[in-house]
mmCIF file of C-alpha atoms in Angstrom:
data_model
loop_
_atom_site.group_PDB
_atom_site.id
_atom_site.type_symbol
_atom_site.label_atom_id
_atom_site.label_comp_id
_atom_site.label_asym_id
_atom_site.label_seq_id
_atom_site.Cartn_x
_atom_site.Cartn_y
_atom_site.Cartn_z
ATOM 1 C CA MET A 1 131.502 11.730 38.538
ATOM 2 C CA ARG A 2 131.732 8.173 40.517
ATOM 3 C CA ILE A 3 132.767 8.557 44.281
ATOM 4 C CA LEU A 4 134.076 5.499 46.398
ATOM 5 C CA ILE A 5 133.814 6.073 49.998
ATOM 6 C CA ALA A 6 135.297 4.113 52.614
ATOM 7 C CA GLY A 7 133.500 4.155 55.781
ATOM 8 C CA ALA A 8 130.131 4.711 54.170
ATOM 9 C CA THR A 9 128.088 3.154 56.853
ATOM 10 C CA GLY A 10 129.561 4.875 59.679
ATOM 11 C CA LEU A 11 128.100 7.931 61.064
ATOM 12 C CA THR A 12 129.799 10.395 58.954
ATOM 13 C CA GLY A 13 130.020 8.134 56.061
ATOM 14 C CA ARG A 14 126.354 7.638 55.742
ATOM 15 C CA ALA A 15 125.712 11.486 55.772
ATOM 16 C CA LEU A 16 128.197 11.819 53.068
ATOM 17 C CA THR A 17 126.885 9.128 50.911
ATOM 18 C CA ARG A 18 123.362 10.921 50.962
ATOM 19 C CA LYS A 19 125.058 14.473 50.216
ATOM 20 C CA ILE A 20 126.766 12.900 47.338
ATOM 21 C CA GLN A 21 123.834 11.208 45.988
ATOM 22 C CA GLN A 22 121.720 14.606 46.381
ATOM 23 C CA SER A 23 124.444 16.403 44.540
ATOM 24 C CA GLY A 24 123.675 14.253 41.266
ATOM 25 C CA ARG A 25 127.088 12.500 41.616
ATOM 26 C CA THR A 26 127.454 8.640 42.457
ATOM 27 C CA PRO A 27 128.195 7.430 45.443
ATOM 28 C CA VAL A 28 130.061 4.041 45.642
ATOM 29 C CA ALA A 29 130.033 2.564 49.165
ATOM 30 C CA LEU A 30 132.689 0.573 50.112
ATOM 31 C CA VAL A 31 131.333 -2.059 52.455
ATOM 32 C CA ARG A 32 132.112 -5.347 54.377
ATOM 33 C CA GLU A 33 130.123 -8.374 54.205
ATOM 34 C CA SER A 34 128.880 -7.814 57.681
ATOM 35 C CA SER A 35 127.820 -4.000 57.035
ATOM 36 C CA ASP A 36 124.300 -2.927 57.830
ATOM 37 C CA LEU A 37 123.398 -1.781 54.371
ATOM 38 C CA SER A 38 119.908 -0.586 55.605
ATOM 39 C CA VAL A 39 121.667 2.978 56.857
ATOM 40 C CA LEU A 40 122.653 3.961 53.417
ATOM 41 C CA PRO A 41 120.105 5.702 51.115
ATOM 42 C CA ASP A 42 117.977 3.611 48.830
ATOM 43 C CA GLY A 43 119.689 2.756 45.457
ATOM 44 C CA VAL A 44 123.312 3.358 46.547
ATOM 45 C CA GLU A 45 125.958 1.111 44.646
ATOM 46 C CA THR A 46 127.975 -0.846 46.934
ATOM 47 C CA ARG A 47 131.433 -2.529 46.620
ATOM 48 C CA THR A 48 132.270 -5.431 49.036
ATOM 49 C CA ALA A 49 135.764 -5.209 50.542
ATOM 50 C CA ASP A 50 137.465 -5.193 53.715
ATOM 51 C CA LEU A 51 140.028 -2.135 54.496
ATOM 52 C CA THR A 52 142.440 -4.857 56.214
ATOM 53 C CA ALA A 53 142.848 -6.710 52.812
ATOM 54 C CA LEU A 54 141.783 -4.747 50.006
ATOM 55 C CA PRO A 55 141.811 -6.298 46.330
ATOM 56 C CA ASP A 56 143.706 -4.529 43.944
ATOM 57 C CA ASP A 57 140.870 -3.510 41.715
ATOM 58 C CA VAL A 58 139.167 -1.734 44.536
ATOM 59 C CA ALA A 59 139.241 1.717 43.139
ATOM 60 C CA GLU A 60 138.841 0.835 39.535
ATOM 61 C CA GLY A 61 136.015 2.762 37.704
ATOM 62 C CA VAL A 62 135.746 5.746 40.025
ATOM 63 C CA ASP A 63 136.746 9.233 39.656
ATOM 64 C CA ALA A 64 137.529 9.809 43.279
ATOM 65 C CA VAL A 65 138.007 8.312 46.614
ATOM 66 C CA ILE A 66 136.903 9.661 50.240
ATOM 67 C CA PHE A 67 138.483 8.107 53.216
ATOM 68 C CA ALA A 68 135.704 8.422 55.888
ATOM 69 C CA ALA A 69 136.494 5.357 57.749
ATOM 70 C CA GLY A 70 137.892 5.201 61.237
ATOM 71 C CA SER A 71 138.603 2.886 64.179
ATOM 72 C CA GLY A 72 138.179 5.389 66.800
ATOM 73 C CA GLY A 73 140.313 5.727 70.046
ATOM 74 C CA ASP A 74 138.784 2.983 71.906
ATOM 75 C CA THR A 75 139.702 -0.060 69.646
ATOM 76 C CA PRO A 76 142.781 -2.033 70.069
ATOM 77 C CA GLU A 77 146.027 -0.635 68.899
ATOM 78 C CA SER A 78 146.309 -3.597 66.294
ATOM 79 C CA LEU A 79 142.775 -2.861 64.582
ATOM 80 C CA THR A 80 143.733 0.996 64.760
ATOM 81 C CA ASP A 81 146.810 0.346 62.735
ATOM 82 C CA ALA A 82 145.009 -2.021 60.383
ATOM 83 C CA ILE A 83 142.161 0.421 59.435
ATOM 84 C CA ASP A 84 143.681 3.826 60.197
ATOM 85 C CA ARG A 85 147.081 3.448 58.756
ATOM 86 C CA ASN A 86 147.709 0.312 56.886
ATOM 87 C CA GLY A 87 143.952 0.295 55.266
ATOM 88 C CA ALA A 88 144.235 3.983 54.394
ATOM 89 C CA ILE A 89 147.538 3.574 52.875
ATOM 90 C CA SER A 90 146.548 0.654 50.858
ATOM 91 C CA LEU A 91 143.513 2.363 49.282
ATOM 92 C CA ILE A 92 145.784 5.271 48.556
ATOM 93 C CA GLU A 93 148.083 3.204 46.486
ATOM 94 C CA ASN A 94 144.888 1.404 44.895
ATOM 95 C CA ALA A 95 143.446 4.822 44.008
ATOM 96 C CA LYS A 96 146.897 5.906 42.614
ATOM 97 C CA LYS A 97 146.784 2.777 40.467
ATOM 98 C CA ALA A 98 143.426 3.402 39.085
ATOM 99 C CA GLY A 99 144.269 6.919 38.304
ATOM 100 C CA VAL A 100 141.537 8.616 40.406
ATOM 101 C CA GLN A 101 141.101 12.499 40.124
ATOM 102 C CA ARG A 102 141.515 13.185 43.884
ATOM 103 C CA PHE A 103 141.695 11.366 47.394
ATOM 104 C CA VAL A 104 140.239 12.964 50.106
ATOM 105 C CA MET A 105 141.280 11.926 53.871
ATOM 106 C CA LEU A 106 139.004 12.773 56.615
ATOM 107 C CA SER A 107 141.692 12.687 59.408
ATOM 108 C CA SER A 108 141.732 14.283 62.851
ATOM 109 C CA VAL A 109 142.838 17.707 64.606
ATOM 110 C CA GLY A 110 146.269 16.484 66.319
ATOM 111 C CA ALA A 111 147.232 14.094 63.587
ATOM 112 C CA ASP A 112 149.974 16.583 62.739
ATOM 113 C CA ALA A 113 151.559 16.233 66.450
ATOM 114 C CA PRO A 114 150.140 12.936 67.638
ATOM 115 C CA GLU A 115 152.643 13.190 70.744
ATOM 116 C CA LYS A 116 150.853 16.266 72.037
ATOM 117 C CA GLY A 117 147.332 14.654 71.886
ATOM 118 C CA PRO A 118 145.745 13.261 74.961
ATOM 119 C CA GLU A 119 147.386 9.698 75.975
ATOM 120 C CA GLY A 120 144.516 7.717 75.175
ATOM 121 C CA LEU A 121 144.340 9.058 71.600
ATOM 122 C CA GLN A 122 148.060 9.074 70.757
ATOM 123 C CA HIS A 123 147.989 5.711 69.032
ATOM 124 C CA TYR A 124 145.079 6.506 66.926
ATOM 125 C CA LEU A 125 146.476 10.068 65.985
ATOM 126 C CA LYS A 126 149.864 8.570 64.950
ATOM 127 C CA ALA A 127 148.104 6.064 62.706
ATOM 128 C CA LYS A 128 146.250 9.092 61.065
ATOM 129 C CA HIS A 129 149.511 10.941 60.978
ATOM 130 C CA ASP A 130 151.130 8.060 59.058
ATOM 131 C CA ALA A 131 148.363 7.632 56.506
ATOM 132 C CA ASP A 132 148.170 11.755 56.061
ATOM 133 C CA ALA A 133 152.066 11.515 55.376
ATOM 134 C CA HIS A 134 151.803 8.753 52.936
ATOM 135 C CA LEU A 135 149.104 10.637 51.127
ATOM 136 C CA LYS A 136 151.125 13.698 50.777
ATOM 137 C CA THR A 137 153.881 12.010 49.154
ATOM 138 C CA ALA A 138 151.906 9.370 46.941
ATOM 139 C CA GLY A 139 151.757 11.231 43.662
ATOM 140 C CA VAL A 140 147.753 11.503 43.590
ATOM 141 C CA ASP A 141 145.908 14.776 44.060
ATOM 142 C CA PHE A 142 144.829 14.917 47.592
ATOM 143 C CA THR A 143 142.866 17.009 50.455
ATOM 144 C CA ILE A 144 143.279 16.238 54.158
ATOM 145 C CA VAL A 145 140.633 17.405 56.499
ATOM 146 C CA ARG A 146 141.315 17.446 60.120
ATOM 147 C CA PRO A 147 137.899 18.204 62.142
ATOM 148 C CA VAL A 148 137.607 18.897 65.984
ATOM 149 C CA SER A 149 135.392 16.731 67.969
ATOM 150 C CA LEU A 150 132.227 15.536 66.049
ATOM 151 C CA THR A 151 128.684 15.906 67.096
ATOM 152 C CA ASP A 152 125.359 14.330 65.943
ATOM 153 C CA GLU A 153 123.442 17.597 65.765
ATOM 154 C CA ASP A 154 122.075 19.356 62.704
ATOM 155 C CA GLY A 155 124.345 20.877 60.328
ATOM 156 C CA SER A 156 124.852 24.657 60.881
ATOM 157 C CA GLY A 157 126.388 25.251 57.164
ATOM 158 C CA ARG A 158 128.605 27.600 59.144
ATOM 159 C CA ILE A 159 132.447 26.550 59.584
ATOM 160 C CA GLU A 160 135.751 27.646 60.184
ATOM 161 C CA VAL A 161 138.819 26.451 58.275
ATOM 162 C CA SER A 162 142.528 27.046 59.126
ATOM 163 C CA THR A 163 145.778 25.649 57.872
ATOM 164 C CA ASP A 164 147.185 26.203 61.571
ATOM 165 C CA HIS A 165 144.520 26.054 64.192
ATOM 166 C CA VAL A 166 140.522 26.554 64.539
ATOM 167 C CA SER A 167 139.207 28.067 67.403
ATOM 168 C CA GLY A 168 135.984 26.125 67.581
ATOM 169 C CA GLU A 169 135.913 22.750 69.611
ATOM 170 C CA THR A 170 133.165 21.114 67.800
ATOM 171 C CA ILE A 171 131.353 20.356 64.471
ATOM 172 C CA SER A 172 128.479 18.475 63.177
ATOM 173 C CA ARG A 173 129.065 15.384 61.167
ATOM 174 C CA GLU A 174 126.593 16.687 58.763
ATOM 175 C CA ASP A 175 128.860 19.796 58.048
ATOM 176 C CA VAL A 176 132.013 17.669 57.920
ATOM 177 C CA ALA A 177 130.258 15.346 55.182
ATOM 178 C CA GLU A 178 129.150 18.747 53.291
ATOM 179 C CA VAL A 179 132.861 19.715 53.438
ATOM 180 C CA LEU A 180 134.433 16.396 52.223
ATOM 181 C CA GLU A 181 131.652 16.114 49.340
ATOM 182 C CA ARG A 182 132.648 19.329 48.200
ATOM 183 C CA CYS A 183 136.739 18.851 48.569
ATOM 184 C CA VAL A 184 136.381 16.066 45.804
ATOM 185 C CA SER A 185 136.067 18.747 43.142
ATOM 186 C CA VAL A 186 136.673 22.307 44.581
ATOM 187 C CA PRO A 187 139.925 23.424 42.999
ATOM 188 C CA GLU A 188 141.049 25.249 46.113
ATOM 189 C CA ALA A 189 140.877 21.877 47.949
ATOM 190 C CA SER A 190 143.774 20.773 45.788
ATOM 191 C CA GLY A 191 146.633 19.845 48.016
ATOM 192 C CA ALA A 192 145.019 21.255 51.057
ATOM 193 C CA VAL A 193 145.654 20.242 54.538
ATOM 194 C CA PHE A 194 143.449 21.994 56.987
ATOM 195 C CA GLU A 195 141.733 21.973 60.312
ATOM 196 C CA LEU A 196 137.710 22.270 60.340
ATOM 197 C CA SER A 197 135.116 23.418 63.129
ATOM 198 C CA ARG A 198 132.114 24.975 63.325
ATOM 199 C CA GLY A 199 132.494 28.798 62.562
ATOM 200 C CA ASP A 200 130.852 31.971 61.332
ATOM 201 C CA GLU A 201 131.475 31.446 57.551
ATOM 202 C CA SER A 202 129.310 29.740 55.162
ATOM 203 C CA ILE A 203 130.659 26.516 53.729
ATOM 204 C CA SER A 204 130.729 27.810 50.187
ATOM 205 C CA ASP A 205 132.605 31.058 51.072
ATOM 206 C CA ALA A 206 135.220 28.973 53.438
ATOM 207 C CA MET A 207 135.750 26.522 50.723
ATOM 208 C CA GLY A 208 136.677 29.299 48.283
ATOM 209 C CA HIS A 209 139.848 29.959 50.466
ATOM 210 C CA ILE A 210 141.073 27.001 52.000
ATOM 211 C CA ASN A 211 144.591 27.461 50.667
ATOM 212 C CA ARG A 212 145.061 30.659 52.130
ATOM 213 C CA ALA A 213 143.116 29.727 55.473
ATOM 214 C CA ALA A 214 145.134 30.905 58.660
#
């Protein structure tokens, strides 16, 4: 299976790329011309394109797409819109055109109700909300993952998933990457929208009941 990763050189994306490679599947890192490729595992295939101006064939020849890019809450609103909303929507449409098997979206807790989020993050959450909404109706098999605050700690392998609200406040990027990698093919992840945090359940067990999580 060939998996295109948007945001592959980011902190979460590079962990995701490594996990996909270790799983025996083929990561295809979507990178800009200015990207630092040294952060990627050796031998990873790259595809050069910018999320703000994607070519029509960007998703050709891959089986799944994972959107793990993000401008963050501190960038100008115009860049947030260009990447987190417009870039994501453009990649969704190109993935649909290419006939991918599944599109996995790394979103954010709070994207369901951005107006209730912290004032400084509301625009970012609104962009995520709009991208999520487009994916839900795009006609492509999807999974939307909404983690709480990310940390750079080693993964614990223990998570909480919920279609409502998780009780945890943080989760490691490594554990998020593991969940994203599994969402590509786990049947229970099809059509699922869920929040994600550190928890008490193994990743394997939690992934087995995503659509029933509450």
